[in-house]
Amino acid sequence: MKTISFIGAYDKTDLLLYIAKIFTTMGKKVLIIDTTTLQKAKYIVPVISPAKAYVTSFEDIDISVGLYNYSSIKSYLGLPEHAVLTYDYIFIDVDSIEGMRNFNINETNKKYFVTGFDAYSLKRGLEILAEIGETLELKKVLFSKNLSYEEEEYFNYLALGTKVKWDEETIYFPFEQGDQGVIIENQMVQKIKFKKLTELYKESLLYIANELVEEKEDVMNLKKAFKQLEKGV
């Protein structure tokens, strides 16, 4: 089982759903844990019997909402405290220092810091990092319309003083109106579709997915699954 944390105040729900869809298409078992303040997954992911806290399934992806540690998730699923969750991948969406502590973010296999360049996402996200008491190794995932060197330099300047060891590589997502329209359309029909997304957006999704696979067989299956999703099959 691999645990991957996505840290920051930026809205990450759709990003995690699209990445998770790639892996479930490969036959992997995936759990998304929404531990954020707004719990956007509650409003995007359809659920038959909504409650304050629950685990539901959407397009073969399990999504946890309102359960703020592994023990509460196990309890909801009817598992004993000592049980091990049987997922291939667990994606943790977190936007607070409390959530990071509750889910032992420092022990996750891979850690991404996700932000846009709007004032709230950027400043609140960096505020979270400033509260970290130990050094974390993070990779930047930047959502931007311009994808410019100056923007990343501005981010690096604001991030000075945080206890973060940044990965040399940065993953860029284009904030295109076309992609936003496709994502909203998919939300309306309650589907996760790749077909109309821009090539740049899909390339960034594939890049992250590639980072999370290790077995040679999985690399081949990933390419097949992605092509299948692109065709809308």
XYZ file of C-alpha atoms in Angstrom, residues 67-196:
130
model
C -13.411 10.875 9.162
C -10.323 12.474 10.605
C -7.953 9.588 11.338
C -7.300 6.018 10.239
C -8.990 4.597 13.334
C -12.302 6.288 12.506
C -12.125 5.041 8.911
C -11.489 1.479 10.097
C -14.347 1.757 12.589
C -16.729 2.975 9.878
C -15.708 0.070 7.639
C -16.260 -2.378 10.516
C -12.575 -3.212 10.854
C -10.710 -3.738 14.138
C -8.153 -1.150 15.245
C -5.202 -3.435 14.414
C -6.457 -4.164 10.879
C -4.567 -2.939 7.821
C -6.538 -1.062 5.154
C -6.423 -3.152 1.974
C -5.880 -0.438 -0.622
C -3.163 -0.234 -3.233
C -3.170 3.568 -2.958
C -4.457 6.032 -0.380
C -4.601 9.700 -1.425
C -4.876 12.183 1.446
C -6.268 15.655 0.736
C -5.156 17.850 3.627
C -5.271 21.594 4.325
C -4.423 21.887 8.026
C -1.635 21.037 10.410
C -4.136 18.973 12.436
C -4.948 16.834 9.424
C -1.274 16.376 8.685
C -0.672 15.118 12.212
C -3.760 12.903 12.316
C -2.723 11.055 9.157
C 1.036 11.016 9.809
C 1.799 12.968 6.653
C 5.530 12.837 7.373
C 5.345 9.052 6.868
C 3.529 9.098 3.512
C 5.387 7.666 0.528
C 5.041 10.785 -1.602
C 4.160 14.357 -0.714
C 2.879 17.067 -3.033
C 2.187 20.707 -2.255
C -0.625 21.925 -4.494
C -1.440 25.589 -5.060
C -2.729 28.138 -7.497
C -1.620 31.762 -7.532
C -4.754 33.329 -6.112
C -3.986 35.089 -2.840
C -5.959 32.714 -0.593
C -4.553 29.430 -1.941
C -1.012 30.745 -1.965
C -0.921 32.493 1.423
C -3.022 29.961 3.332
C -1.055 27.088 1.825
C 2.241 28.621 2.881
C 0.765 29.339 6.309
C 0.178 25.596 6.696
C 3.794 24.893 5.770
C 4.995 27.512 8.265
C 3.273 25.547 11.046
C 5.219 22.346 10.300
C 7.685 21.594 13.070
C 9.933 19.311 11.035
C 11.467 19.331 7.579
C 9.338 17.784 4.830
C 10.366 16.831 1.304
C 7.706 18.175 -1.047
C 7.152 18.459 -4.766
C 5.348 21.529 -6.080
C 2.190 21.147 -8.149
C 1.337 24.577 -9.534
C -1.949 25.518 -11.194
C -1.527 28.610 -13.327
C -2.824 30.178 -16.512
C 0.572 31.547 -17.512
C 2.912 28.789 -16.259
C 5.713 31.350 -16.103
C 9.158 31.248 -14.523
C 8.381 34.533 -12.755
C 5.398 32.996 -10.981
C 7.449 30.147 -9.583
C 10.172 32.584 -8.507
C 7.495 34.594 -6.697
C 6.311 31.406 -4.981
C 9.866 30.483 -3.985
C 10.353 33.943 -2.491
C 7.185 33.657 -0.401
C 8.164 30.141 0.716
C 11.509 31.250 2.139
C 11.775 30.315 5.797
C 9.482 27.267 5.642
C 10.920 23.940 6.754
C 10.602 22.355 3.335
C 13.105 20.606 1.124
C 11.687 21.183 -2.339
C 12.057 18.633 -5.099
C 14.069 19.969 -8.051
C 11.160 19.240 -10.405
C 7.848 21.096 -10.500
C 4.599 19.786 -11.983
C 2.559 22.414 -13.834
C -1.157 22.287 -14.536
C -2.575 24.799 -17.017
C -5.543 26.653 -15.607
C -7.442 26.721 -18.880
C -11.089 27.681 -19.146
C -11.581 24.670 -21.403
C -10.443 22.274 -18.693
C -12.593 24.017 -16.089
C -15.609 23.680 -18.374
C -14.971 19.962 -18.916
C -14.557 19.349 -15.178
C -17.797 21.206 -14.389
C -19.614 19.289 -17.133
C -18.335 16.013 -15.682
C -19.535 17.056 -12.227
C -23.008 17.732 -13.622
C -23.294 14.281 -15.197
C -21.490 12.670 -12.235
C -18.765 11.108 -14.369
C -14.964 11.216 -14.499
C -14.155 11.692 -18.189
C -10.788 12.472 -19.772
C -11.825 12.825 -23.398
C -12.247 16.618 -23.629
